[in-house]
Coordinates of C-alpha atoms in Angstrom, one line a residue:
M1 CA -53.2 -125.0 73.3
E2 CA -52.8 -122.0 71.0
Y3 CA -54.8 -121.4 67.9
M4 CA -53.4 -119.8 64.7
V5 CA -55.1 -116.5 63.9
G6 CA -54.2 -116.4 60.2
P7 CA -53.3 -118.8 57.5
A8 CA -49.7 -120.1 57.5
A9 CA -47.2 -118.1 55.4
H10 CA -46.1 -119.8 52.2
S11 CA -42.3 -120.0 51.8
Q12 CA -40.5 -121.3 48.8
G13 CA -38.1 -124.1 49.5
N14 CA -34.6 -124.5 48.1
I15 CA -33.2 -127.4 46.1
L16 CA -29.8 -128.7 45.7
C17 CA -27.8 -128.1 42.6
C18 CA -27.6 -131.3 40.6
H19 CA -23.8 -130.8 40.1
C20 CA -22.3 -129.0 43.1
G21 CA -25.1 -129.5 45.7
V22 CA -25.4 -125.9 46.7
P23 CA -28.9 -124.9 47.9
I24 CA -30.5 -122.7 45.3
P25 CA -34.0 -121.5 44.4
P26 CA -35.8 -123.9 42.0
N27 CA -35.2 -123.2 38.3
P28 CA -35.9 -125.1 35.1
A29 CA -32.3 -126.3 34.8
N30 CA -31.9 -127.4 38.5
M31 CA -28.4 -125.9 38.4
C32 CA -26.8 -122.9 40.0
V33 CA -25.6 -120.0 38.0
G34 CA -21.9 -120.9 38.3
C35 CA -22.5 -124.5 37.0
L36 CA -24.8 -123.3 34.3
R37 CA -22.2 -120.8 33.0
A38 CA -19.4 -123.4 33.3
R39 CA -21.3 -125.8 31.1
V40 CA -23.1 -123.4 28.7
D41 CA -21.4 -120.5 26.9
I42 CA -24.0 -118.5 25.0
T43 CA -21.3 -116.3 23.4
E44 CA -19.8 -119.3 21.6
G45 CA -19.4 -118.5 17.9
I46 CA -19.2 -114.8 18.5
P47 CA -15.7 -113.4 17.5
K48 CA -13.9 -111.5 20.3
Q49 CA -11.1 -110.1 18.1
L50 CA -11.9 -108.2 14.9
T51 CA -10.3 -105.5 12.7
L52 CA -11.6 -102.2 11.4
S53 CA -10.1 -100.5 8.3
F54 CA -9.3 -96.8 8.8
C55 CA -8.0 -94.3 6.2
K56 CA -5.7 -91.8 7.9
Q57 CA -5.8 -89.3 5.1
C58 CA -9.6 -88.7 5.1
E59 CA -10.3 -90.2 8.5
R60 CA -13.0 -92.5 7.4
Y61 CA -13.8 -96.1 8.3
L62 CA -14.5 -98.9 5.8
Q63 CA -18.1 -100.2 5.8
P64 CA -18.0 -103.4 3.8
P65 CA -18.1 -104.1 1.0
G66 CA -16.8 -100.8 -0.4
T67 CA -18.3 -97.8 1.4
W68 CA -16.2 -95.4 3.5
V69 CA -18.1 -93.5 6.2
Q70 CA -17.1 -90.7 8.5
C71 CA -17.4 -91.6 12.2
A72 CA -16.2 -89.9 15.4
L73 CA -14.8 -91.9 18.3
E74 CA -17.5 -93.4 20.6
S75 CA -20.3 -92.2 18.3
R76 CA -23.5 -93.9 17.3
E77 CA -22.3 -94.3 13.8
L78 CA -19.1 -96.1 14.9
L79 CA -21.1 -98.3 17.3
A80 CA -23.4 -99.3 14.5
L81 CA -20.4 -100.1 12.3
C82 CA -18.8 -102.2 15.0
L83 CA -22.1 -104.2 15.6
K84 CA -22.5 -104.9 11.9
K85 CA -19.2 -106.8 12.0
I86 CA -20.7 -109.3 14.5
K87 CA -24.3 -109.1 13.3
A88 CA -24.2 -112.5 11.6
S89 CA -23.0 -114.1 14.9
L90 CA -25.8 -112.5 17.0
N91 CA -28.7 -114.2 15.2
K92 CA -28.9 -117.0 17.9
V93 CA -28.8 -114.6 20.9
R94 CA -30.7 -111.5 21.9
L95 CA -28.8 -108.3 22.1
I96 CA -29.6 -106.4 25.3
D97 CA -27.0 -103.6 25.4
A98 CA -23.8 -102.4 23.8
G99 CA -21.4 -99.6 24.6
F100 CA -17.8 -98.5 24.3
I101 CA -15.1 -99.0 26.9
W102 CA -12.7 -96.1 27.0
T103 CA -9.4 -96.6 25.4
E104 CA -6.5 -94.3 24.5
P105 CA -7.2 -92.5 21.2
H106 CA -3.7 -93.4 19.9
S107 CA -3.9 -97.1 21.0
K108 CA -5.5 -98.2 17.7
R109 CA -7.9 -100.3 19.8
L110 CA -11.7 -100.1 20.3
K111 CA -13.3 -102.2 23.0
L112 CA -17.1 -102.9 22.9
K113 CA -19.0 -104.1 25.9
V114 CA -21.9 -106.3 24.7
T115 CA -24.7 -107.8 26.8
V116 CA -26.7 -110.7 25.3
Q117 CA -29.4 -113.2 26.5
K118 CA -30.2 -116.7 25.4
E119 CA -32.6 -119.4 26.4
V120 CA -30.7 -122.5 27.5
I121 CA -31.6 -125.8 29.3
N122 CA -35.3 -126.4 30.0
G123 CA -36.3 -122.8 29.2
A124 CA -33.8 -121.1 31.5
V125 CA -32.7 -117.6 30.3
L126 CA -29.0 -116.9 30.7
Q127 CA -27.6 -113.3 30.4
Q128 CA -23.9 -112.8 29.8
V129 CA -21.6 -109.8 29.3
F130 CA -18.4 -110.0 27.2
V131 CA -15.9 -107.7 25.5
V132 CA -15.2 -107.5 21.8
E133 CA -11.9 -105.9 20.9
Y134 CA -11.4 -104.2 17.5
T135 CA -8.0 -103.4 16.1
V136 CA -7.9 -100.3 13.9
Q137 CA -5.9 -101.2 10.8
P138 CA -4.7 -98.5 8.5
Q139 CA -5.9 -98.8 4.9
M140 CA -6.0 -96.1 2.2
C141 CA -9.3 -95.6 0.5
E142 CA -9.7 -95.3 -3.2
D143 CA -10.2 -91.6 -3.3
C144 CA -7.0 -91.0 -1.3
H145 CA -5.2 -93.5 -3.4
R146 CA -6.0 -91.6 -6.6
I147 CA -4.7 -88.4 -4.9
E148 CA -1.4 -90.0 -4.0
A149 CA -1.2 -91.5 -7.5
K150 CA -1.6 -88.0 -9.1
D151 CA -4.6 -89.4 -11.0
F152 CA -7.2 -88.1 -8.6
W153 CA -9.5 -85.8 -10.5
K154 CA -12.6 -86.9 -12.4
A155 CA -13.9 -83.5 -13.4
V156 CA -12.3 -80.1 -14.0
V157 CA -14.0 -76.7 -14.4
Q158 CA -12.0 -74.3 -16.6
V159 CA -12.9 -70.7 -16.0
R160 CA -11.7 -68.3 -18.7
Q161 CA -12.1 -64.6 -19.5
K162 CA -10.5 -63.2 -22.6
T163 CA -9.4 -59.8 -21.1
L164 CA -6.2 -58.3 -19.8
H165 CA -7.7 -57.2 -16.5
K166 CA -8.5 -59.6 -13.6
K167 CA -11.1 -57.5 -11.7
T168 CA -13.8 -60.0 -12.4
F169 CA -11.7 -62.9 -11.2
F170 CA -10.8 -61.1 -8.0
Y171 CA -14.5 -60.5 -7.3
L172 CA -15.3 -64.1 -8.2
E173 CA -12.6 -65.3 -5.8
Q174 CA -14.3 -63.5 -2.9
L175 CA -17.7 -64.9 -3.8
I176 CA -16.3 -68.5 -3.8
L177 CA -14.7 -67.9 -0.4
K178 CA -17.9 -66.4 1.0
H179 CA -20.0 -69.3 -0.1
K180 CA -17.3 -71.9 0.7
L181 CA -17.4 -73.6 -2.7
H182 CA -13.6 -74.1 -2.5
Q183 CA -13.8 -76.8 0.2
N184 CA -14.7 -79.6 -2.2
T185 CA -11.9 -78.8 -4.6
L186 CA -8.9 -81.1 -4.9
R187 CA -6.7 -78.5 -6.5
I188 CA -7.0 -75.0 -7.8
K189 CA -4.5 -74.0 -10.5
E190 CA -4.1 -70.4 -11.8
I191 CA -3.1 -69.9 -15.5
H192 CA -2.8 -66.8 -17.6
D193 CA -6.5 -66.5 -18.7
G194 CA -8.3 -67.9 -15.6
L195 CA -8.5 -70.7 -13.1
D196 CA -8.9 -74.4 -13.2
F197 CA -10.9 -76.2 -10.4
Y198 CA -10.3 -79.9 -10.0
Y199 CA -13.0 -82.2 -8.4
S200 CA -13.3 -85.8 -7.4
S201 CA -16.8 -86.2 -8.9
K202 CA -18.8 -84.8 -11.7
Q203 CA -21.6 -83.6 -9.4
Q204 CA -19.4 -81.3 -7.5
A205 CA -18.1 -79.8 -10.7
Q206 CA -21.6 -79.3 -12.0
K207 CA -22.5 -77.5 -8.8
M208 CA -19.6 -75.1 -9.3
V209 CA -20.7 -74.4 -12.9
D210 CA -24.2 -73.6 -11.7
F211 CA -22.8 -71.2 -9.1
L212 CA -20.7 -69.4 -11.8
Q213 CA -23.7 -69.0 -14.1
C214 CA -25.7 -67.4 -11.3
T215 CA -22.9 -65.0 -10.1
V216 CA -21.2 -63.8 -13.3
P217 CA -22.5 -63.4 -16.9
S218 CA -21.0 -66.4 -18.7
R219 CA -21.7 -69.4 -20.9
S220 CA -20.5 -73.0 -20.5
K221 CA -20.0 -76.2 -22.4
S222 CA -19.0 -79.7 -21.3
S223 CA -17.2 -82.7 -22.7
Q224 CA -16.0 -86.0 -21.4
R225 CA -13.2 -88.5 -22.2
L226 CA -13.3 -92.2 -21.7
T227 CA -10.4 -93.3 -19.4
S228 CA -11.2 -97.0 -18.8
H229 CA -13.9 -99.6 -19.5
D230 CA -14.6 -102.9 -17.9
V231 CA -16.3 -105.2 -20.5
H232 CA -17.3 -107.7 -17.8
S233 CA -19.1 -105.4 -15.4
N234 CA -20.0 -102.8 -18.1
V235 CA -18.5 -100.0 -16.1
Y236 CA -17.2 -96.9 -17.9
N237 CA -14.9 -94.3 -16.2
Y238 CA -14.9 -90.8 -17.7
K239 CA -13.1 -87.6 -17.0
S240 CA -15.3 -84.6 -17.5
T241 CA -14.3 -81.1 -18.5
F242 CA -16.5 -78.0 -18.1
S243 CA -15.5 -74.9 -19.9
V244 CA -16.9 -71.6 -18.5
E245 CA -16.3 -68.4 -20.4
I246 CA -17.0 -65.1 -18.7
V247 CA -17.9 -62.1 -20.8
P248 CA -14.8 -60.1 -21.6
I249 CA -16.0 -56.9 -20.0
C250 CA -14.7 -55.5 -16.7
K251 CA -15.5 -52.6 -14.5
D252 CA -14.5 -49.2 -15.8
N253 CA -14.4 -50.4 -19.4
V254 CA -15.6 -48.1 -22.2
V255 CA -17.7 -50.1 -24.7
C256 CA -19.5 -49.5 -27.9
L257 CA -22.9 -51.2 -28.3
S258 CA -24.4 -52.3 -31.5
P259 CA -27.2 -50.0 -32.8
K260 CA -29.8 -52.8 -32.4
L261 CA -28.8 -53.5 -28.8
A262 CA -28.7 -49.8 -27.9
Q263 CA -32.2 -49.3 -29.3
S264 CA -33.5 -52.3 -27.3
L265 CA -32.0 -50.9 -24.1
G266 CA -34.1 -47.7 -24.3
N267 CA -32.4 -45.7 -27.2
M268 CA -29.3 -45.1 -25.1
S269 CA -26.0 -43.9 -26.6
Q270 CA -23.7 -46.5 -28.1
I271 CA -20.7 -45.3 -26.1
C272 CA -21.2 -46.5 -22.5
V273 CA -19.2 -47.1 -19.4
C274 CA -19.3 -50.4 -17.4
I275 CA -19.8 -49.4 -13.8
R276 CA -20.2 -52.9 -12.3
V277 CA -20.1 -56.6 -13.2
T278 CA -22.1 -58.9 -11.0
S279 CA -24.6 -61.4 -12.4
T280 CA -25.2 -58.9 -15.2
V281 CA -23.1 -56.2 -16.9
H282 CA -24.2 -52.8 -15.6
L283 CA -23.8 -49.9 -18.1
I284 CA -24.3 -46.2 -17.8
D285 CA -24.6 -43.6 -20.5
P286 CA -22.3 -40.7 -19.4
S287 CA -24.2 -38.2 -21.5
T288 CA -27.7 -38.9 -20.1
L289 CA -27.2 -41.1 -17.0
Q290 CA -29.3 -43.8 -18.5
I291 CA -28.5 -47.2 -17.1
A292 CA -29.0 -50.7 -18.4
E293 CA -28.2 -54.3 -17.4
I294 CA -27.1 -56.9 -19.9
D295 CA -27.2 -60.6 -18.9
G296 CA -25.0 -63.3 -20.4
N297 CA -27.5 -64.5 -23.0
T298 CA -28.1 -61.0 -24.3
Y299 CA -24.3 -60.4 -24.5
W300 CA -23.6 -63.5 -26.5
R301 CA -26.5 -62.6 -28.8
Y302 CA -25.2 -59.1 -29.4
P303 CA -21.5 -59.2 -28.5
F304 CA -19.3 -56.1 -28.0
N305 CA -15.8 -55.4 -26.9
S306 CA -13.9 -53.0 -24.7
L307 CA -12.5 -50.0 -26.6
F308 CA -9.5 -49.4 -24.4
H309 CA -7.0 -51.2 -22.2
P310 CA -6.8 -50.1 -18.6
K311 CA -3.2 -49.1 -19.1
Q312 CA -4.5 -46.5 -21.6
L313 CA -6.1 -44.5 -18.8
E314 CA -4.9 -40.9 -18.8
E315 CA -4.9 -38.4 -16.0
F316 CA -6.9 -35.2 -16.5
I317 CA -7.4 -32.1 -14.3
V318 CA -10.9 -30.6 -14.0
M319 CA -10.6 -26.9 -15.1
D320 CA -14.3 -26.1 -14.9
I321 CA -17.5 -28.1 -14.2
S322 CA -21.2 -27.3 -14.0
R323 CA -24.0 -29.6 -12.9
V324 CA -26.7 -30.1 -15.5
Q325 CA -30.4 -30.1 -14.7
E326 CA -32.3 -33.2 -15.4
R327 CA -32.9 -33.5 -19.1
K328 CA -36.2 -34.6 -20.5
K329 CA -36.4 -38.2 -21.4
G330 CA -36.7 -39.2 -25.0
A331 CA -39.2 -41.5 -26.5
G332 CA -38.7 -45.0 -25.1
A333 CA -35.9 -44.0 -22.8
G334 CA -34.9 -46.3 -20.0
A335 CA -34.3 -45.8 -16.3
R336 CA -31.7 -43.3 -15.1
S337 CA -29.2 -43.6 -12.2
N338 CA -30.1 -41.8 -9.0
K339 CA -26.6 -42.3 -7.5
H340 CA -24.8 -40.2 -10.2
T341 CA -25.1 -36.5 -11.2
L342 CA -24.9 -35.4 -14.8
A343 CA -22.3 -32.6 -15.4
E344 CA -20.5 -30.8 -18.2
A345 CA -16.8 -30.3 -17.6
W346 CA -13.7 -28.8 -19.2
V347 CA -10.7 -30.9 -18.6
Q348 CA -7.0 -30.8 -19.6
K349 CA -4.4 -33.5 -19.6
T350 CA -1.8 -33.2 -16.9
S351 CA 0.8 -34.0 -19.5
E352 CA -0.3 -31.0 -21.5
L353 CA -0.5 -28.3 -18.8
D354 CA 2.0 -26.2 -20.8
T355 CA -0.5 -25.9 -23.6
D356 CA -4.0 -24.4 -23.8
H357 CA -5.6 -27.5 -25.3
Q358 CA -8.7 -28.4 -23.3
Y359 CA -11.5 -30.9 -23.8
F360 CA -15.2 -30.6 -23.3
C361 CA -17.2 -33.6 -22.2
S362 CA -20.3 -34.8 -20.4
T363 CA -19.7 -37.0 -17.3
H364 CA -21.7 -39.0 -14.8
L365 CA -19.3 -38.0 -12.0
G366 CA -20.8 -34.6 -11.2
H367 CA -21.4 -35.6 -7.6
I368 CA -17.8 -36.1 -6.7
L369 CA -15.8 -33.8 -9.1
N370 CA -14.9 -30.2 -8.4
P371 CA -12.6 -27.8 -10.2
G372 CA -9.0 -28.7 -9.6
D373 CA -9.6 -32.4 -9.0
L374 CA -7.7 -35.1 -10.8
V375 CA -9.7 -37.6 -12.8
L376 CA -8.8 -40.6 -14.9
G377 CA -10.4 -41.1 -18.4
F378 CA -9.9 -42.1 -22.0
D379 CA -9.0 -39.8 -24.8
L380 CA -11.2 -40.7 -27.8
A381 CA -10.3 -37.7 -29.9
N382 CA -6.6 -38.6 -30.4
C383 CA -6.8 -42.4 -30.6
N384 CA -7.2 -44.9 -33.4
L385 CA -10.3 -47.0 -32.5
N386 CA -10.5 -50.3 -34.4
D387 CA -14.1 -51.3 -33.7
E388 CA -16.8 -52.2 -36.2
F389 CA -19.5 -50.3 -34.4
V390 CA -17.4 -47.1 -33.7
N391 CA -16.4 -47.0 -37.4
K392 CA -20.1 -46.8 -38.5
M393 CA -21.0 -44.1 -36.0
N394 CA -21.5 -40.5 -36.8
P395 CA -18.2 -38.7 -35.7
H396 CA -20.2 -35.9 -34.0
S397 CA -21.8 -38.6 -31.7
I398 CA -18.4 -39.8 -30.4
P399 CA -17.3 -37.8 -27.3
D400 CA -13.8 -36.4 -27.1
V401 CA -13.1 -37.7 -23.6
V402 CA -14.9 -40.2 -21.4
L403 CA -14.1 -39.7 -17.7
I404 CA -14.0 -43.0 -15.6
K405 CA -13.2 -42.2 -12.0
K406 CA -11.7 -39.7 -9.6
S407 CA -8.0 -40.0 -8.9
Y408 CA -6.6 -40.2 -5.4
D409 CA -3.2 -40.7 -3.9
R410 CA -2.8 -44.4 -4.1
A411 CA 0.2 -44.6 -1.7
K412 CA -1.7 -42.9 1.0
R413 CA -4.8 -45.0 0.5
Q414 CA -2.7 -48.2 0.6
H415 CA -0.9 -47.1 3.7
R416 CA -4.0 -46.4 5.8
R417 CA -6.1 -49.4 4.5
N418 CA -6.9 -51.2 7.8
W419 CA -8.7 -54.1 6.2
K420 CA -7.8 -57.2 4.2
L421 CA -9.3 -60.0 2.1
K422 CA -8.7 -63.7 2.1
E423 CA -7.3 -65.5 -0.9
L424 CA -7.8 -69.0 -2.4
E425 CA -5.0 -71.5 -1.9
R426 CA -4.0 -72.2 -5.5
D427 CA -1.0 -73.1 -7.6
K428 CA 0.4 -70.0 -9.2
E429 CA 3.8 -69.0 -10.6
G430 CA 3.8 -65.7 -8.7
M431 CA 2.3 -62.3 -8.8
D432 CA 4.1 -59.8 -11.1
T433 CA 3.9 -56.1 -11.0
D434 CA 0.9 -55.8 -13.3
D435 CA -1.1 -58.3 -11.2
E436 CA -0.3 -56.4 -8.0
R437 CA -1.5 -53.2 -9.7
Q438 CA -4.7 -54.8 -10.8
Y439 CA -5.3 -56.2 -7.3
Q440 CA -4.9 -52.7 -5.8
D441 CA -7.4 -51.4 -8.4
F442 CA -9.9 -54.1 -7.2
L443 CA -9.4 -53.0 -3.5
E444 CA -10.1 -49.4 -4.5
D445 CA -13.2 -50.5 -6.3
L446 CA -14.4 -52.1 -3.1
E447 CA -13.9 -48.9 -1.2
E448 CA -15.8 -46.9 -3.9
D449 CA -18.7 -49.3 -4.6
E450 CA -20.9 -50.3 -1.7
T451 CA -23.0 -52.6 -3.9
I452 CA -20.0 -54.9 -4.6
R453 CA -18.9 -54.6 -1.0
K454 CA -22.0 -56.3 0.2
N455 CA -21.1 -59.6 -1.5
V456 CA -17.6 -59.7 -0.1
N457 CA -16.3 -60.7 3.4
I458 CA -14.0 -57.9 4.5
Y459 CA -11.8 -58.5 7.6
R460 CA -10.2 -56.0 9.8
N461 CA -6.4 -55.9 9.7
A462 CA -5.2 -55.8 13.3
D463 CA -1.7 -54.8 12.3
I464 CA -2.8 -51.4 11.1
P465 CA -4.2 -49.0 13.7
V466 CA -7.5 -47.2 13.1
E467 CA -7.0 -43.6 12.0
S468 CA -9.2 -40.8 13.0
D469 CA -11.7 -39.3 10.6
T470 CA -9.9 -35.9 10.7
D471 CA -7.1 -37.3 8.5
D472 CA -9.6 -38.0 5.7
D473 CA -8.7 -36.4 2.4
G474 CA -11.9 -37.2 0.7
A475 CA -11.0 -40.7 -0.6
P476 CA -13.7 -43.3 0.1
R477 CA -13.1 -45.7 3.0
I478 CA -14.7 -48.7 4.5
S479 CA -16.2 -48.3 7.9
L480 CA -15.4 -50.6 10.8
A481 CA -19.1 -51.6 10.9
E482 CA -18.6 -53.3 7.6
M483 CA -15.6 -55.3 8.6
L484 CA -15.5 -58.8 10.1
E485 CA -13.2 -59.9 12.9
D486 CA -10.7 -62.4 11.7
L487 CA -11.3 -64.7 14.7
H488 CA -8.8 -67.6 15.3
I489 CA -9.7 -69.7 18.3
S490 CA -7.0 -71.8 19.8
Q491 CA -7.3 -75.5 20.7
D492 CA -7.2 -74.8 24.4
A493 CA -10.1 -72.3 24.2
T494 CA -13.6 -73.3 25.3
V495 CA -16.6 -72.1 23.4
Y496 CA -19.7 -71.2 25.3
C497 CA -23.0 -70.9 23.6
R498 CA -25.9 -68.7 24.8
S499 CA -28.3 -71.6 24.6
S500 CA -26.6 -73.3 27.6
V501 CA -26.7 -70.1 29.8
P502 CA -29.7 -68.8 31.7
E503 CA -31.4 -65.7 30.3
K504 CA -30.8 -63.8 33.5
A505 CA -27.0 -64.3 33.2
K506 CA -25.5 -61.0 32.2
V507 CA -21.9 -62.2 31.6
S508 CA -19.3 -60.3 29.7
L509 CA -15.7 -61.0 28.7
I510 CA -12.8 -59.1 27.2
V511 CA -11.2 -61.4 24.6
K512 CA -7.6 -60.4 23.6
G513 CA -7.0 -60.4 19.9
G514 CA -9.7 -62.9 19.2
D515 CA -7.4 -65.9 20.0
G516 CA -9.3 -67.1 23.0
A517 CA -6.8 -65.7 25.6
C518 CA -8.4 -63.4 28.2
S519 CA -6.9 -60.0 28.7
Y520 CA -7.3 -60.2 32.4
T521 CA -8.0 -62.8 35.1
C522 CA -11.6 -63.7 35.8
Q523 CA -11.5 -62.2 39.3
Q524 CA -11.0 -58.7 37.8
R525 CA -12.8 -58.6 34.6
C526 CA -15.0 -61.6 33.8
W527 CA -18.1 -61.1 35.8
G528 CA -20.5 -58.3 34.6
N529 CA -18.4 -55.2 35.4
V530 CA -19.9 -52.7 33.0
D531 CA -17.3 -50.1 33.8
N532 CA -14.7 -52.2 32.0
R533 CA -16.2 -51.6 28.6
N534 CA -13.9 -48.6 28.0
S535 CA -10.6 -50.6 28.2
S536 CA -7.3 -48.9 27.6
D537 CA -6.1 -52.0 25.8
P538 CA -6.5 -51.3 22.1
W539 CA -6.6 -55.0 21.3
A540 CA -9.4 -55.8 23.8
R541 CA -12.7 -56.6 22.3
Y542 CA -15.9 -56.7 24.4
V543 CA -18.2 -59.6 23.7
E544 CA -21.7 -60.1 25.2
M545 CA -22.7 -63.7 25.9
E546 CA -26.4 -62.9 25.0
E547 CA -25.5 -61.9 21.5
L548 CA -22.9 -64.3 20.2
Q549 CA -20.4 -67.0 21.1
F550 CA -17.1 -66.2 22.7
A551 CA -13.9 -67.9 23.8
A552 CA -12.5 -68.0 27.3
C553 CA -9.5 -69.3 29.1
S554 CA -9.7 -72.2 31.5
Q555 CA -9.6 -69.9 34.6
C556 CA -12.6 -67.9 33.4
V557 CA -14.4 -71.1 32.5
R558 CA -14.1 -72.3 36.1
C559 CA -15.3 -68.9 37.3
L560 CA -18.4 -69.0 35.0
D561 CA -19.2 -72.6 36.1
E562 CA -19.1 -71.6 39.7
R563 CA -21.4 -68.6 39.2
L564 CA -23.9 -70.3 36.8

């Protein structure tokens, strides 16, 4: 007889299913899983076919009752939107998991795999997986419907400047492009005195007005018009109009200040030259180099006008010029410019070279003028000025000539200009000869004024080759360091970010033309060959992975993946 050393092992017995008789482990329902699923469906009442409304114009989905949301395919936002459609049916079950099943993007179908649990007979918990299919149904949202109906805007910003020159508008256009304030506009329309910006909401228009008041000296006023009214829901629909008026002063204008304003600015001369228009009007006294800044509020309190039209500029030749030592400041005098040099010059009109008539004047351009140079200016001695402040001035205090800027060969400057600017997409009738001349004046101002240039995005024009500095004739130019590369990445290009690359990876690429196409294959040029920096290809641009993002073709991407 053998004795058992330890206690007997306890084993769980099986029972027979009460329906099919299959041996199963004991459970509260005494049924196998197959019989339990055949007799109990925990997904009953949950819809398996649903629809989603999608606007093709703005690519948004409808979130009932009336909200349109932006969702990417297989994103968390879209998953939450799909689950909200069946949320009311899931109150009797427990949601365990949910996820998308891949479908073709053009199939207009979304499939959602949902896992739920529910307590069934005698406390048994049953888990079941099922698929909900959503049909994407096209439906135009209200905003897009208004656009198609040509009744789309709710607010308009009317920007006006009562002047014949558009230098301020050209500068304002570049500021809008740099800060990307044109992205929310529905339409931009150009008219004779300015621009009209149309918006779908009043808040966006108000944001534009605030930006204009911070960038250019201006004043604004608003009004609204009732378009419709629902007496039952007490809903009012308005169309708002914002009128922004920019001060009628542009760069290179000669102005005459009121005596009270000139005294408040440090006893400067009433005859001044506008050297720059940014958030304030920058003035300089050509006889003393005294400078002053006038904001919008000060201008509208003491308004003044330009004495000349830009077409009245005349060409003079410098016969003799002498720099003047710094004069002693008078009582209460303001600050003086450090970027200009005071000089006294004898000039003669190029149209009067056959005569001996010369003009004596003080100028702030002593740092760039030499005898024999051509300079543009206004003739005050032989003109009829119709200005209330000039008429009250002492005639001996009015200069004979006011010099504005040095004259260069415009055709040569335009030919070698290897940079360009972007423009707003707007409705316009066309650019006439005068508009083209004014635009060329603005481009020359950018080359001459570094302060304005800092607020503008300047792009390199790849169609014009870079000339050597030996061909320089003295005209100001923009260096390559100040230009941005007009980068256009193709859809097939892959963008790598330095955050996904180890610090020790010293990877370099030559990108051809900035379009994402490599100049050479990855076996020759892609991997850290420092000798390839001096490439003979003029369009090649060397990009370091440690400094910025870059684009690469698929072959180079495979090469990088293998080495990283």
